[in-house]
PDB file of C-alpha atoms in Angstrom:
ATOM      1  CA  MET A 155       2.972  27.651  25.675  1.00 82.00           C
ATOM      2  CA  VAL A 156       1.856  26.782  22.100  1.00 82.00           C
ATOM      3  CA  SER A 157      -1.103  28.276  20.682  1.00 88.00           C
ATOM      4  CA  ASN A 158      -4.154  26.010  19.904  1.00 88.00           C
ATOM      5  CA  ASP A 159      -4.237  27.316  16.223  1.00 85.00           C
ATOM      6  CA  PHE A 160      -0.628  26.184  15.739  1.00 84.00           C
ATOM      7  CA  LEU A 161      -1.467  22.759  17.097  1.00 87.00           C
ATOM      8  CA  ARG A 162      -4.304  22.561  14.810  1.00 88.00           C
ATOM      9  CA  GLN A 163      -2.243  23.361  11.882  1.00 85.00           C
ATOM     10  CA  LEU A 164       0.222  20.445  12.864  1.00 83.00           C
ATOM     11  CA  GLU A 165      -2.778  18.051  12.758  1.00 88.00           C
ATOM     12  CA  GLY A 166      -3.462  19.174   8.916  1.00 86.00           C
ATOM     13  CA  TYR A 167      -6.086  21.956   9.646  1.00 90.00           C
ATOM     14  CA  GLY A 168      -5.653  24.816   7.294  1.00 91.00           C
ATOM     15  CA  LEU A 169      -7.073  28.230   7.060  1.00 91.00           C
ATOM     16  CA  THR A 170     -10.568  28.058   5.427  1.00 95.00           C
ATOM     17  CA  THR A 171     -12.320  31.004   4.179  1.00 96.00           C
ATOM     18  CA  ALA A 172     -16.025  30.842   2.965  1.00 97.00           C
ATOM     19  CA  GLU A 173     -18.106  33.384   1.243  1.00 97.00           C
ATOM     20  CA  ILE A 174     -21.787  32.712   1.966  1.00 97.00           C
ATOM     21  CA  LEU A 175     -24.310  34.435  -0.204  1.00 96.00           C
ATOM     22  CA  TYR A 176     -27.723  34.156   1.550  1.00 97.00           C
ATOM     23  CA  ARG A 177     -31.221  35.955   0.889  1.00 96.00           C
ATOM     24  CA  MET A 178     -32.581  38.433   3.030  1.00 92.00           C
ATOM     25  CA  PRO A 179     -35.372  36.961   5.226  1.00 89.00           C
ATOM     26  CA  ASP A 180     -37.748  39.980   4.365  1.00 92.00           C
ATOM     27  CA  HIS A 181     -36.531  40.603   0.737  1.00 91.00           C
ATOM     28  CA  GLY A 182     -35.976  37.376  -0.936  1.00 87.00           C
ATOM     29  CA  SER A 183     -34.682  38.797  -4.180  1.00 92.00           C
ATOM     30  CA  ILE A 184     -31.656  40.593  -2.377  1.00 94.00           C
ATOM     31  CA  LEU A 185     -28.368  38.751  -1.665  1.00 96.00           C
ATOM     32  CA  GLN A 186     -26.173  39.533   1.176  1.00 96.00           C
ATOM     33  CA  SER A 187     -22.533  38.402   1.553  1.00 96.00           C
ATOM     34  CA  TYR A 188     -21.072  36.850   4.890  1.00 97.00           C
ATOM     35  CA  VAL A 189     -17.463  35.838   5.091  1.00 98.00           C
ATOM     36  CA  TRP A 190     -16.601  33.009   7.402  1.00 97.00           C
ATOM     37  CA  GLN A 191     -13.015  32.060   8.429  1.00 96.00           C
ATOM     38  CA  ASP A 192     -11.694  29.260  10.547  1.00 95.00           C
ATOM     39  CA  TYR A 193      -9.127  26.417  10.638  1.00 93.00           C
ATOM     40  CA  ASP A 194     -10.750  23.224   9.050  1.00 94.00           C
ATOM     41  CA  LEU A 195      -9.758  20.077   7.378  1.00 93.00           C
ATOM     42  CA  ALA A 196      -9.973  19.800   3.414  1.00 89.00           C
ATOM     43  CA  PRO A 197     -11.676  18.228   1.592  1.00 90.00           C
ATOM     44  CA  ARG A 198     -14.593  17.429   4.069  1.00 94.00           C
ATOM     45  CA  PHE A 199     -14.606  20.699   5.903  1.00 95.00           C
ATOM     46  CA  PRO A 200     -16.218  19.514   9.234  1.00 96.00           C
ATOM     47  CA  VAL A 201     -15.948  22.984  10.912  1.00 96.00           C
ATOM     48  CA  LEU A 202     -17.726  24.593   7.943  1.00 97.00           C
ATOM     49  CA  HIS A 203     -20.293  21.930   7.816  1.00 97.00           C
ATOM     50  CA  ARG A 204     -21.108  22.403  11.628  1.00 98.00           C
ATOM     51  CA  PHE A 205     -21.467  26.098  11.040  1.00 97.00           C
ATOM     52  CA  LEU A 206     -23.744  25.723   8.047  1.00 97.00           C
ATOM     53  CA  ASP A 207     -25.839  23.373  10.122  1.00 97.00           C
ATOM     54  CA  PHE A 208     -26.176  25.946  12.696  1.00 97.00           C
ATOM     55  CA  TRP A 209     -26.984  28.605  10.077  1.00 96.00           C
ATOM     56  CA  ARG A 210     -29.764  26.449   8.517  1.00 95.00           C
ATOM     57  CA  ARG A 211     -31.209  25.599  12.149  1.00 96.00           C
ATOM     58  CA  GLU A 212     -31.107  28.952  13.831  1.00 96.00           C
ATOM     59  CA  LEU A 213     -31.008  31.741  11.201  1.00 94.00           C
ATOM     60  CA  ASP A 214     -33.888  32.964   8.831  1.00 92.00           C
ATOM     61  CA  GLY A 215     -31.859  33.910   5.616  1.00 92.00           C
ATOM     62  CA  PRO A 216     -31.659  30.872   3.275  1.00 95.00           C
ATOM     63  CA  VAL A 217     -28.188  30.152   1.761  1.00 96.00           C
ATOM     64  CA  HIS A 218     -27.884  30.906  -1.891  1.00 96.00           C
ATOM     65  CA  SER A 219     -24.368  29.774  -2.489  1.00 96.00           C
ATOM     66  CA  ILE A 220     -21.009  29.122  -0.855  1.00 96.00           C
ATOM     67  CA  ARG A 221     -17.615  29.747  -2.283  1.00 96.00           C
ATOM     68  CA  VAL A 222     -14.554  28.042  -0.305  1.00 96.00           C
ATOM     69  CA  ALA A 223     -10.899  28.884  -0.221  1.00 94.00           C
ATOM     70  CA  HIS A 224      -8.557  26.760   1.649  1.00 92.00           C
ATOM     71  CA  SER A 225      -4.829  27.109   2.291  1.00 87.00           C
ATOM     72  CA  GLY A 226      -2.477  24.818   4.321  1.00 76.00           C
ATOM     73  CA  LEU A 227      -0.248  27.291   6.269  1.00 69.00           C
ATOM     74  CA  ILE A 228       2.362  24.772   7.249  1.00 67.00           C
ATOM     75  CA  LYS A 229       3.891  23.206   4.351  1.00 66.00           C
ATOM     76  CA  PRO A 230       7.110  22.198   2.857  1.00 63.00           C
ATOM     77  CA  ALA A 231       9.284  25.111   1.758  1.00 63.00           C
ATOM     78  CA  GLU A 232       9.767  25.822  -1.905  1.00 64.00           C
ATOM     79  CA  ILE A 233      13.363  25.659  -2.802  1.00 63.00           C
ATOM     80  CA  ALA A 234      14.769  27.074  -6.051  1.00 70.00           C
ATOM     81  CA  LEU A 235      18.305  26.751  -7.155  1.00 69.00           C
ATOM     82  CA  ALA A 236      20.195  30.089  -8.136  1.00 72.00           C
ATOM     83  CA  LYS A 237      21.472  29.980 -11.720  1.00 77.00           C
ATOM     84  CA  VAL A 238      23.774  33.025 -11.192  1.00 77.00           C
ATOM     85  CA  MET A 239      25.596  34.205  -8.159  1.00 72.00           C
ATOM     86  CA  LEU A 240      26.810  37.828  -8.022  1.00 74.00           C
ATOM     87  CA  THR A 241      29.187  39.662  -5.662  1.00 75.00           C
ATOM     88  CA  LEU A 242      28.758  43.327  -4.901  1.00 76.00           C
ATOM     89  CA  HIS A 243      31.751  45.167  -3.384  1.00 69.00           C
TER      90      HIS A 243
END
């Protein structure tokens, strides 16, 4: 059996991490950080947008800013030719 996460990676999904800074509902001058991570499609990030829509609809803390990092985990291997070959006895 193949994991669903692996199948999503084959479809082009990559690991996406978002750091969401939001204001405390009772103390608007205090920022808190929330880290969200899931597989998503760059550059549109539909999964992240669905989560942010949920956040705005259901949670009280207004979002201040979002920082996003994305990495495609399945990608072509990087190959470099060796300039020197040494043999140890």
